[in-house]
Tab-separated table of C-alpha atoms in Angstrom:
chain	number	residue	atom	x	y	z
A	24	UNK	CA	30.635	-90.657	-5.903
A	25	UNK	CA	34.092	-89.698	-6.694
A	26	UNK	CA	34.880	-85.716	-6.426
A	27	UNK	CA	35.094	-84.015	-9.720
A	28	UNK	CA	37.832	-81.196	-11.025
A	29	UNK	CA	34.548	-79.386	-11.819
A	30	UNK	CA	33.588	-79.128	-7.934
A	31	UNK	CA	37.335	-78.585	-6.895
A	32	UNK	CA	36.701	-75.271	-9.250
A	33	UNK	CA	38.582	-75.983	-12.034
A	34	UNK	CA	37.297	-74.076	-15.488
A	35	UNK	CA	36.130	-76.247	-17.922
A	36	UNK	CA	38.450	-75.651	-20.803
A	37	UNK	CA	41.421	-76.885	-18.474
A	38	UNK	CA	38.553	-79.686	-17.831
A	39	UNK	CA	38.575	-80.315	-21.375
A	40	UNK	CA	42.665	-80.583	-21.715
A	41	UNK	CA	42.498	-82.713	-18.782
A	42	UNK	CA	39.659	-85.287	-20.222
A	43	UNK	CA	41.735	-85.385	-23.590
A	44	UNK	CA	44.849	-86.800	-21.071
A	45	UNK	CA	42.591	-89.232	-19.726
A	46	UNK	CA	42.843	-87.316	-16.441
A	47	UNK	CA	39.087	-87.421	-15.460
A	48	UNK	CA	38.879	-87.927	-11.613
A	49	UNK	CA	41.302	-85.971	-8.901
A	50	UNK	CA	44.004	-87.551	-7.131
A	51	UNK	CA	44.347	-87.368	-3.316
A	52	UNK	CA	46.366	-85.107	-3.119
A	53	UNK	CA	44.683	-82.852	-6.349
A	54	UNK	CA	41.840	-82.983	-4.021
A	55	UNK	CA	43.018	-81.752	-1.066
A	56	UNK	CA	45.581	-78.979	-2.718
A	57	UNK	CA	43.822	-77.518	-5.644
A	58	UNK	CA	40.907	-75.739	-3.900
A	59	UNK	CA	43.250	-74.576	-1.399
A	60	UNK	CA	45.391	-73.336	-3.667
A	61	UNK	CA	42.600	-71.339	-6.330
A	62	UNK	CA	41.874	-69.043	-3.348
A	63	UNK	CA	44.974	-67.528	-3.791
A	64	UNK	CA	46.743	-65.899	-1.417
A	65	UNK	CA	48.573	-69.011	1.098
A	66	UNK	CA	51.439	-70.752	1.543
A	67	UNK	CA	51.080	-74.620	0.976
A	68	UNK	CA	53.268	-77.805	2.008
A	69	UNK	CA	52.377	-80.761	0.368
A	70	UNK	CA	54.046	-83.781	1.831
A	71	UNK	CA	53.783	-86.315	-1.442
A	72	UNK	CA	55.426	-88.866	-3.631
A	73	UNK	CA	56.694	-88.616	-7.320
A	74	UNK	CA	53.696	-90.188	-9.106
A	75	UNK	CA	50.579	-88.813	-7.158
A	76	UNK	CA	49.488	-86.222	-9.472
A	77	UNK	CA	51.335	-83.233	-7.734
A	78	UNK	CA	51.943	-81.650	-11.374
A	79	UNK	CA	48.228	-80.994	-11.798
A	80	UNK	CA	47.627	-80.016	-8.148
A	81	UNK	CA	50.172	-77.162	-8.413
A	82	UNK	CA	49.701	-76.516	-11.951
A	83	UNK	CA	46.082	-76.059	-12.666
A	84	UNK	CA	45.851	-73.073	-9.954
A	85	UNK	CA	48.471	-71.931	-11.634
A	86	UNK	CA	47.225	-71.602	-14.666
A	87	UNK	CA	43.536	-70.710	-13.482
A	88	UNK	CA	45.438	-67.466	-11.922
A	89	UNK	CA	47.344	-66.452	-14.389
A	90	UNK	CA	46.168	-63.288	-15.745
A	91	UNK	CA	46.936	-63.574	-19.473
A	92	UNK	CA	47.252	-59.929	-20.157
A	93	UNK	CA	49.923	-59.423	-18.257
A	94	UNK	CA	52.986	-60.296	-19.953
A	95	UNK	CA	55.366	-60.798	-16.987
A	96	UNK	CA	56.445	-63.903	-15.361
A	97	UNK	CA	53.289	-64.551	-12.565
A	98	UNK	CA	54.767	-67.719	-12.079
A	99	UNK	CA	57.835	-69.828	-11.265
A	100	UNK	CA	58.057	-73.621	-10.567
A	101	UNK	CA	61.571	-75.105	-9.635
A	102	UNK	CA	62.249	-78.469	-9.977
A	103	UNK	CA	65.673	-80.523	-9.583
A	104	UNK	CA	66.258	-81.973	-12.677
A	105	UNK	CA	66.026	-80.956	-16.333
A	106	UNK	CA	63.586	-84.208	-17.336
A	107	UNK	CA	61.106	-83.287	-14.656
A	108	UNK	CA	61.343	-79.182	-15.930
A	109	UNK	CA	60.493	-80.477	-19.446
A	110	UNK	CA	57.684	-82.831	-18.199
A	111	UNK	CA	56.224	-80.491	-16.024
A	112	UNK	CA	56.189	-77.306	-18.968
A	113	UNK	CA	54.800	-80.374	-21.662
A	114	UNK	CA	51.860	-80.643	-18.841
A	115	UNK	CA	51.032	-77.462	-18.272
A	116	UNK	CA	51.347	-77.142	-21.873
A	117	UNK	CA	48.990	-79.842	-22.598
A	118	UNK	CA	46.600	-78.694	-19.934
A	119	UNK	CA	45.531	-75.346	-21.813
A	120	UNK	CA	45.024	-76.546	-25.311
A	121	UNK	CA	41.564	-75.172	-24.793
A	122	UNK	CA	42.145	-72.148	-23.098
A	123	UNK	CA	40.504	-68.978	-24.527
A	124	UNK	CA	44.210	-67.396	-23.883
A	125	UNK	CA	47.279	-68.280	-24.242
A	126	UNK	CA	49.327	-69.428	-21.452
A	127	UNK	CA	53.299	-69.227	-21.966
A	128	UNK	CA	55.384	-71.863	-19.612
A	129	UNK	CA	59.128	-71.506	-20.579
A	130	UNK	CA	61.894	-74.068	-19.561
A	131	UNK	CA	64.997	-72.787	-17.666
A	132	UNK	CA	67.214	-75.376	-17.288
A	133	UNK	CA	71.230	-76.262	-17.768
A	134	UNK	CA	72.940	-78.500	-20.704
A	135	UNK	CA	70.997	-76.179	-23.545
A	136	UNK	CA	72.759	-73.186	-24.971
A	137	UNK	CA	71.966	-69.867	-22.739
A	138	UNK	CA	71.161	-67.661	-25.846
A	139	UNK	CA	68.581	-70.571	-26.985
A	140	UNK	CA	66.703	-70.026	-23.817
A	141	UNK	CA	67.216	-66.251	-23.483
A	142	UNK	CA	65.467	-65.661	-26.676
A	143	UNK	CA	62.316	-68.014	-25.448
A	144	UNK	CA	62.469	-65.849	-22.763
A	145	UNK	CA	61.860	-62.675	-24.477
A	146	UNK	CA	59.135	-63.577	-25.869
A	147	UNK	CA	55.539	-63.210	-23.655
A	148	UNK	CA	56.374	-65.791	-20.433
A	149	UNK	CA	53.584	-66.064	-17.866
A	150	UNK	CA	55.091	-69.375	-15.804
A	151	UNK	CA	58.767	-70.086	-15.910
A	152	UNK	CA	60.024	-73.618	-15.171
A	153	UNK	CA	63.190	-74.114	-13.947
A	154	UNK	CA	66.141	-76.335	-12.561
A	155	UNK	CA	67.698	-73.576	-9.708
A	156	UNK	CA	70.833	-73.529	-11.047
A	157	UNK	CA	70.453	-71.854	-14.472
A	158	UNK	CA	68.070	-69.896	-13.027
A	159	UNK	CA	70.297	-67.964	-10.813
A	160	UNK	CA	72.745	-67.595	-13.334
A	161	UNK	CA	70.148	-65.981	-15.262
A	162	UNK	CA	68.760	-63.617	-12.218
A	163	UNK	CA	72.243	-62.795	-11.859
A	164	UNK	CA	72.845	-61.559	-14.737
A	165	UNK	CA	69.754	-59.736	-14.987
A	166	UNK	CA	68.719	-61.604	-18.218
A	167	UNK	CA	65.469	-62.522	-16.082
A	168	UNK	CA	63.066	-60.480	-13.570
A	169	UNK	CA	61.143	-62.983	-11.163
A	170	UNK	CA	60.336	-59.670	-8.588
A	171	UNK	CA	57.031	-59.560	-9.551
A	172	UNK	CA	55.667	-63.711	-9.484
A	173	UNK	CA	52.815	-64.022	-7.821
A	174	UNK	CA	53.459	-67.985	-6.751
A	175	UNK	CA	56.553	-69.813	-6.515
A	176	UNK	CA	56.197	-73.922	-6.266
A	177	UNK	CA	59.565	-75.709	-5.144
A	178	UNK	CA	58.299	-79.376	-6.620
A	179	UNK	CA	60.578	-82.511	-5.080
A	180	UNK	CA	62.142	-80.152	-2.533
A	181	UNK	CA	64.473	-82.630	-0.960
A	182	UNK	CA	65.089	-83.853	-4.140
A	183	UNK	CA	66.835	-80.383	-5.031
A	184	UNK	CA	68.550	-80.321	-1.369
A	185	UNK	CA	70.230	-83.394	-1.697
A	186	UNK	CA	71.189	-82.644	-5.303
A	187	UNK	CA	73.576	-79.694	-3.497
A	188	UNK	CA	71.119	-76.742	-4.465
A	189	UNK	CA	70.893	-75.745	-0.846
A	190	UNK	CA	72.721	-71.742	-1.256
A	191	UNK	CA	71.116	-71.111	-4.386
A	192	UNK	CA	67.243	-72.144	-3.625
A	193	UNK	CA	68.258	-69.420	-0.207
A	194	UNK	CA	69.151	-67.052	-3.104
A	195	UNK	CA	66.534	-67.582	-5.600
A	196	UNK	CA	64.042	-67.139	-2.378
A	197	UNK	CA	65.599	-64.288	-1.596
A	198	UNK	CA	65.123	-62.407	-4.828
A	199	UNK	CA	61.707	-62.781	-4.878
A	200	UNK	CA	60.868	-61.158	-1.211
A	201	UNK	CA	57.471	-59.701	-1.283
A	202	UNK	CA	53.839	-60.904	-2.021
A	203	UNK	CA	54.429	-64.214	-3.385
A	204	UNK	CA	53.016	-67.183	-2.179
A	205	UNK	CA	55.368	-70.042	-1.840
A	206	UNK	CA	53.797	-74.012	-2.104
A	207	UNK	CA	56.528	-76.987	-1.448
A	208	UNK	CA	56.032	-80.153	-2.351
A	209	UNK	CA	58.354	-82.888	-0.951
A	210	UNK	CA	58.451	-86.421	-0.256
A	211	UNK	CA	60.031	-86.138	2.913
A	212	UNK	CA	60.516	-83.218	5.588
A	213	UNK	CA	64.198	-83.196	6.269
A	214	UNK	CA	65.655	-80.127	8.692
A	215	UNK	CA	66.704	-78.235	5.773
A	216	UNK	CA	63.453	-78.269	4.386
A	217	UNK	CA	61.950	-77.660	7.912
A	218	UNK	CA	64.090	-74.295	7.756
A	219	UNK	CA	63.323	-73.174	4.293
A	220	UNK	CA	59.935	-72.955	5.399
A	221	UNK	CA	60.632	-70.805	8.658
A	222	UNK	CA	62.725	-68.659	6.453
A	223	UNK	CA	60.652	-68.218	3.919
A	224	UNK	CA	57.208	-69.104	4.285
A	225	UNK	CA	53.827	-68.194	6.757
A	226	UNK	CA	53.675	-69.947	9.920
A	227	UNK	CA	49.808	-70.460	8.679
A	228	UNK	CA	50.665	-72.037	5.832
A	229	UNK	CA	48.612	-75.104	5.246
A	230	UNK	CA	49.741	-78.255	5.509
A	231	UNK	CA	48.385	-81.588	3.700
A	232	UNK	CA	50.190	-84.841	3.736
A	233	UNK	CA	48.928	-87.921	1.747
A	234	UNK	CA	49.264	-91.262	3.505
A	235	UNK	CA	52.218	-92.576	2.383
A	236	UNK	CA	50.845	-96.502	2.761
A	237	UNK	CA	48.260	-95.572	0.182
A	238	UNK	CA	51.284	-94.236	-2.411
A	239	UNK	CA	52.449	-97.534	-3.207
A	240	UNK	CA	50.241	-98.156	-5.981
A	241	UNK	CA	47.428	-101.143	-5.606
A	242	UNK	CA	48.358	-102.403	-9.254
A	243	UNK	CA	52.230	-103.553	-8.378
A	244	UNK	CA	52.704	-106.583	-7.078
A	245	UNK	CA	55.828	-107.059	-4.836
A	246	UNK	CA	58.257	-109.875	-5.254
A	247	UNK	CA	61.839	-110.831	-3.809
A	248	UNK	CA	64.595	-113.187	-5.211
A	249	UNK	CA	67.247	-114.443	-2.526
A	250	UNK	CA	70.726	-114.668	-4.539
A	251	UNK	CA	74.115	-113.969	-3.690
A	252	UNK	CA	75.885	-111.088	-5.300
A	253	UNK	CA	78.351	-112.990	-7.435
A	254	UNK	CA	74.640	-115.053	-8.938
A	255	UNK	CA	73.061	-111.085	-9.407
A	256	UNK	CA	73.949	-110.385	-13.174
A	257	UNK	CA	72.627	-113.762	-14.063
A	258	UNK	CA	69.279	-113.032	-12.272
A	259	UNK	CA	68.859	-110.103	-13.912
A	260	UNK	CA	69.790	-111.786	-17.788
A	261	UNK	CA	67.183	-114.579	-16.439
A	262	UNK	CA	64.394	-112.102	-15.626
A	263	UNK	CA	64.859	-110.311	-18.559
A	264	UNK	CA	64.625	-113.247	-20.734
A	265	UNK	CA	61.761	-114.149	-18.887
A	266	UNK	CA	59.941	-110.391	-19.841
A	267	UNK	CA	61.424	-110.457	-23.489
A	268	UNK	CA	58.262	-109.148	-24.556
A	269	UNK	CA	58.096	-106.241	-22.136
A	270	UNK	CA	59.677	-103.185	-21.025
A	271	UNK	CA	61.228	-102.106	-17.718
A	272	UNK	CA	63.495	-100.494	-15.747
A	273	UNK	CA	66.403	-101.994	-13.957
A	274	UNK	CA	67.508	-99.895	-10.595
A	275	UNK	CA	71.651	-99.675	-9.339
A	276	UNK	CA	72.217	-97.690	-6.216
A	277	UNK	CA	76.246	-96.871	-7.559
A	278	UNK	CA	77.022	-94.830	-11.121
A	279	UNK	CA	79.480	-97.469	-11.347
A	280	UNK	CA	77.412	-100.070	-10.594
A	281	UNK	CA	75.177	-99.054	-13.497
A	282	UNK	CA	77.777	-99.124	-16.038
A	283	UNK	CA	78.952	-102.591	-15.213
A	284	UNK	CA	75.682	-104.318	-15.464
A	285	UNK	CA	74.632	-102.356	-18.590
A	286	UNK	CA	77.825	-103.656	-20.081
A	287	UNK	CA	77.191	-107.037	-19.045
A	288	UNK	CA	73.575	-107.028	-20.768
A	289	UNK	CA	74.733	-105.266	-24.083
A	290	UNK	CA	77.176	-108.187	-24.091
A	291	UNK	CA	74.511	-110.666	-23.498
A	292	UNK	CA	72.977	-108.928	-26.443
A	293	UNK	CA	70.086	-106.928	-24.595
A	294	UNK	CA	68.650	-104.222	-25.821
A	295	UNK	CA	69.984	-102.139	-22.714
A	296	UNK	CA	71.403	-98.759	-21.945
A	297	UNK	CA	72.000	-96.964	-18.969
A	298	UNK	CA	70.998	-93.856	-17.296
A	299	UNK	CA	73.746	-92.515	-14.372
A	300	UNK	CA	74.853	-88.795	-13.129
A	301	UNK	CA	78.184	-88.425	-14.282
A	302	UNK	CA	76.638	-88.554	-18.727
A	303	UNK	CA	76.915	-85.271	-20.724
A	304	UNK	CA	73.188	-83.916	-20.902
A	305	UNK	CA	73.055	-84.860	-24.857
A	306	UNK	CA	73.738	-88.666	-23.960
A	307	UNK	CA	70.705	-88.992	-21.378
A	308	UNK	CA	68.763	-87.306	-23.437
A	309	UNK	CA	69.539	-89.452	-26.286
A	310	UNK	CA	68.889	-92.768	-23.948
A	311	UNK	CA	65.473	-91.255	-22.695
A	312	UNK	CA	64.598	-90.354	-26.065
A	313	UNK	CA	65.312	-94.043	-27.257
A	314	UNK	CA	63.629	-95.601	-24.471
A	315	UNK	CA	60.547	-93.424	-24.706
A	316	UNK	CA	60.145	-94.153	-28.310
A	317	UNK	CA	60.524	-97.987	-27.349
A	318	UNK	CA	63.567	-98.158	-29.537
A	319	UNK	CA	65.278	-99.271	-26.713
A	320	UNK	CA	63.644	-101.847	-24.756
A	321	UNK	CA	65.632	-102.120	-20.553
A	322	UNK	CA	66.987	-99.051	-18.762
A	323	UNK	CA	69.749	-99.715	-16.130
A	324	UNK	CA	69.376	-96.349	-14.090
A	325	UNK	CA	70.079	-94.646	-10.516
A	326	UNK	CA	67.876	-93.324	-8.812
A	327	UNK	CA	68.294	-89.567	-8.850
A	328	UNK	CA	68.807	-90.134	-12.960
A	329	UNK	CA	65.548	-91.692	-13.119
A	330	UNK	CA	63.588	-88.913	-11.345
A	331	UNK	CA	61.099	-87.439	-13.825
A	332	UNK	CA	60.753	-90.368	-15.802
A	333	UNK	CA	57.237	-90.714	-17.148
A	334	UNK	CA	57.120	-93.692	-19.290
A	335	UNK	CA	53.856	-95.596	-19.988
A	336	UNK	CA	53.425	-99.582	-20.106
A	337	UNK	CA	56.621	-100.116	-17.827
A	338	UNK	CA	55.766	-104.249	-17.137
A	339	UNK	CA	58.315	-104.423	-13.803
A	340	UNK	CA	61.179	-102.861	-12.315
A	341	UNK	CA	64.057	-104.453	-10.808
A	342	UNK	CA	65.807	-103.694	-7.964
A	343	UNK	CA	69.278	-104.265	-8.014
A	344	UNK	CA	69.692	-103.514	-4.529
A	345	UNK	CA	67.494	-102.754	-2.247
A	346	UNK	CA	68.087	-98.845	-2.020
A	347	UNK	CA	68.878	-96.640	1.108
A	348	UNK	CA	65.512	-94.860	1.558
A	349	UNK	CA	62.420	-95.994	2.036
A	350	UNK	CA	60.934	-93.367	-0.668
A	351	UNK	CA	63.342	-94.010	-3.148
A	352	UNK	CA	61.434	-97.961	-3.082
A	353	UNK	CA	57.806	-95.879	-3.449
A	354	UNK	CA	59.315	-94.118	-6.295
A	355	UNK	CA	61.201	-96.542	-8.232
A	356	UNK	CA	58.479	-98.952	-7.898
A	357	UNK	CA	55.844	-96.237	-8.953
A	358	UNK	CA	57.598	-96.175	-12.546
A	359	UNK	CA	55.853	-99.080	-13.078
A	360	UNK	CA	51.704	-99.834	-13.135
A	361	UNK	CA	50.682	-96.182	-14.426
A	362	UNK	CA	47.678	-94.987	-15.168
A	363	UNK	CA	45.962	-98.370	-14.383
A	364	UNK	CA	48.233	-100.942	-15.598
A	365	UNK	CA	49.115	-103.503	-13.420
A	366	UNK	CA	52.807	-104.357	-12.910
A	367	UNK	CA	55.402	-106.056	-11.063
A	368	UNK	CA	58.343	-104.934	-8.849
A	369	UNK	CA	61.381	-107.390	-8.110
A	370	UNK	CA	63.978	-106.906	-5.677
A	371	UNK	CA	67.319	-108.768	-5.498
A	372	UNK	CA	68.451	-109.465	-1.904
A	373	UNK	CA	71.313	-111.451	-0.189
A	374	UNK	CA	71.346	-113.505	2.698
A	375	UNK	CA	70.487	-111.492	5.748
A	376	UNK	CA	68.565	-109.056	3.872
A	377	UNK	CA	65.360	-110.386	4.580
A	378	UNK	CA	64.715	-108.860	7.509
A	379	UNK	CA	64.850	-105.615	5.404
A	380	UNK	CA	62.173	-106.380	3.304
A	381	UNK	CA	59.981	-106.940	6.402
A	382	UNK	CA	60.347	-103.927	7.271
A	383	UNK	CA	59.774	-102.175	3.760
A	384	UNK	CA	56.573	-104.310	4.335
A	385	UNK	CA	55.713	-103.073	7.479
A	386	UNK	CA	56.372	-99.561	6.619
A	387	UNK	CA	54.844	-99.607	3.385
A	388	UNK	CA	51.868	-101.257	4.608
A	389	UNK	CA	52.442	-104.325	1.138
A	390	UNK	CA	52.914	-107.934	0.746
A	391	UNK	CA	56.232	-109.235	-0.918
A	392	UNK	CA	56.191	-112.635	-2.352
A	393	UNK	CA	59.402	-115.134	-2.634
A	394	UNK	CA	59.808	-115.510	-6.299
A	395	UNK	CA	62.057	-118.367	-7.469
A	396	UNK	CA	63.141	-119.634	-10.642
């Protein structure tokens, strides 16, 4: 018999939220975090993937511990980008709709007016979620007291390392000296990471890591297409003619990369746009907006831009290139097959390649398949 959020000691109102989301039995690493975490009171690591349920792991303690009398902020939850702030605050959002109290999550994040978000933030907060950045301009200006959290979760750590927010996740840590507890969640444990958490957290903190063959979801099947990279564009027009009925991503490891082949497709008369770091925060949100609301049918993305996408009925994503971590395959390929949809993942390889994908097998623990046309 599967475990139930009921035995992991989760109250049945956030049961209730969680049944209406079609959440109804616990993720590994829900499992192994979220009675851990209700007994306040400990540091956590959680080595995990985007797409493994860490949200509700972190976030229904949370909640459960909030005390909702108290009108401070109890709680702060740092992410890196300003999709996965918003997605995380809709969750936890969505998770108390039966609550006997309310719970207030505010989003803290750059690329909305500061005065918009101060006045949310006057209001009662319990849980603020934020990107680090606005945040410390925020503490620094004393427009926002986080001395007194009881918990602080840093969700896609190395995510928020590589994105350059080394100095200010020190300073952000810094303010908040004291009683909190401090959980990290990260898919991998570079040295930075590894000194964060001598700085800053217990030498007992606990430590769960979920098996990272078991991440890349059963439901995908793996392909590969050998091409050259003058053929590429073509591929890609072919395979999307091929899923004309169907939705998907399309992966570029350069910003300028992106552009040119979402150019290319518009031209071919796609419904295409793309998704890359250097667009104003209105345009991406315009493009996510659009290609949440199915108005706009391919995405041609990187892969730091696509972080926090959550888009449902995804049918494959192609690779572009194969890209230059291992994780960033688990989590490009996890956009695809959610919650129990089956889909495909297609990576476009040169000559010489190959031996690359063997070991993406190997690592990975899957089975790619030559696909050609």
């Amino acid at each position: 018999m599967d475990t139930t959020f009921f035995e992991l000691g989760i109250s049945k109102p956030l049961i209730k939220g969680l049944k209406e989301l079609n959440i109804k039995t616990p993720t590994q690493i829900q499992e192994e975090a979220i009675p851990v975490l209700l007994n306040k009171g400990t540091d956590f690591i959680g080595l995990a993937q985007t797409g493994t349920g860490k949200t509700a792991a972190f976030g229904l303690p949370i909640l459960q511990n909030i005390n909702p009398k108290k009108d401070h902020i109890q709680a702060l939850i740092l992410a890196p980008t300003r999709e996965l702030v918003q997605q995380i605050q809709k969750q936890l959002f969505k998770f108390t709709k039966y609550s006997e109290h309310k719970i207030f999550a505010e989003g803290v994040y750059g690329g909305e007016k500061m005065d918009v978000q101060l006045k949310r933030l006057q209001r009662t907060t319990h849980i603020a979620v934020a990107t680090p950045g606005r945040l410390l301009d925020f503490i620094e200006r004393g427009e926002i007291d986080i001395k007194n959290i009881n918990t602080l979760v840093m969700d896609e750590a190395d995510e928020m390392l590589s994105m350059g927010f080394k100095q200010d996740l020190n300073k952000i840590l810094a303010y908040t000296k004291g009683s909190r507890n401090t959980w990290l969640f990260s898919a991998t444990m570079p040295e930075e990471i590894q000194s964060i958490v001598k700085t800053y957290m217990s030498p007992s903190a606990v430590r769960v890591e979920i098996d990272k063959n078991s991440l890349v979801n059963a439901n995908i099947s793996h392909h590969y297409i050998v091409t050259s990279i003058k053929e590429k564009t073509n591929v890609v027009t072919r395979l999307l003619d091929k899923y004309s009925d169907d939705r998907g991503i399309i992966f570029c490891r350069t910003k300028a990369g992106t552009v040119q082949l979402t150019e290319k497709l518009k031209e071919e008369g796609f419904s295409v746009d793309a998704l890359q770091g250097d667009m104003q925060q209105k345009e991406r949100d315009k493009v996510m907006r659009a290609f949440k609301n199915g108005s706009l049918q391919f995405l041609v993305s990187t892969d730091v831009s696509a972080r926090g996408i959550d888009v449902n009925n995804l049918a494959f994503i192609i690779h572009h290139q194969l890209p230059d971590q291992l994780e960033y395959y688990t989590h490009r390929s996890g956009r695809t097959a959610r919650a129990g949809k089956t889909g495909e993942s297609i990576v476009l390889i040169i000559s010489g390649e190959e031996q690359d994908i063997q070991k993406i097998q190997k690592d990975l623990d899957i089975k790619f398949k030559q696909m050609t046309f």
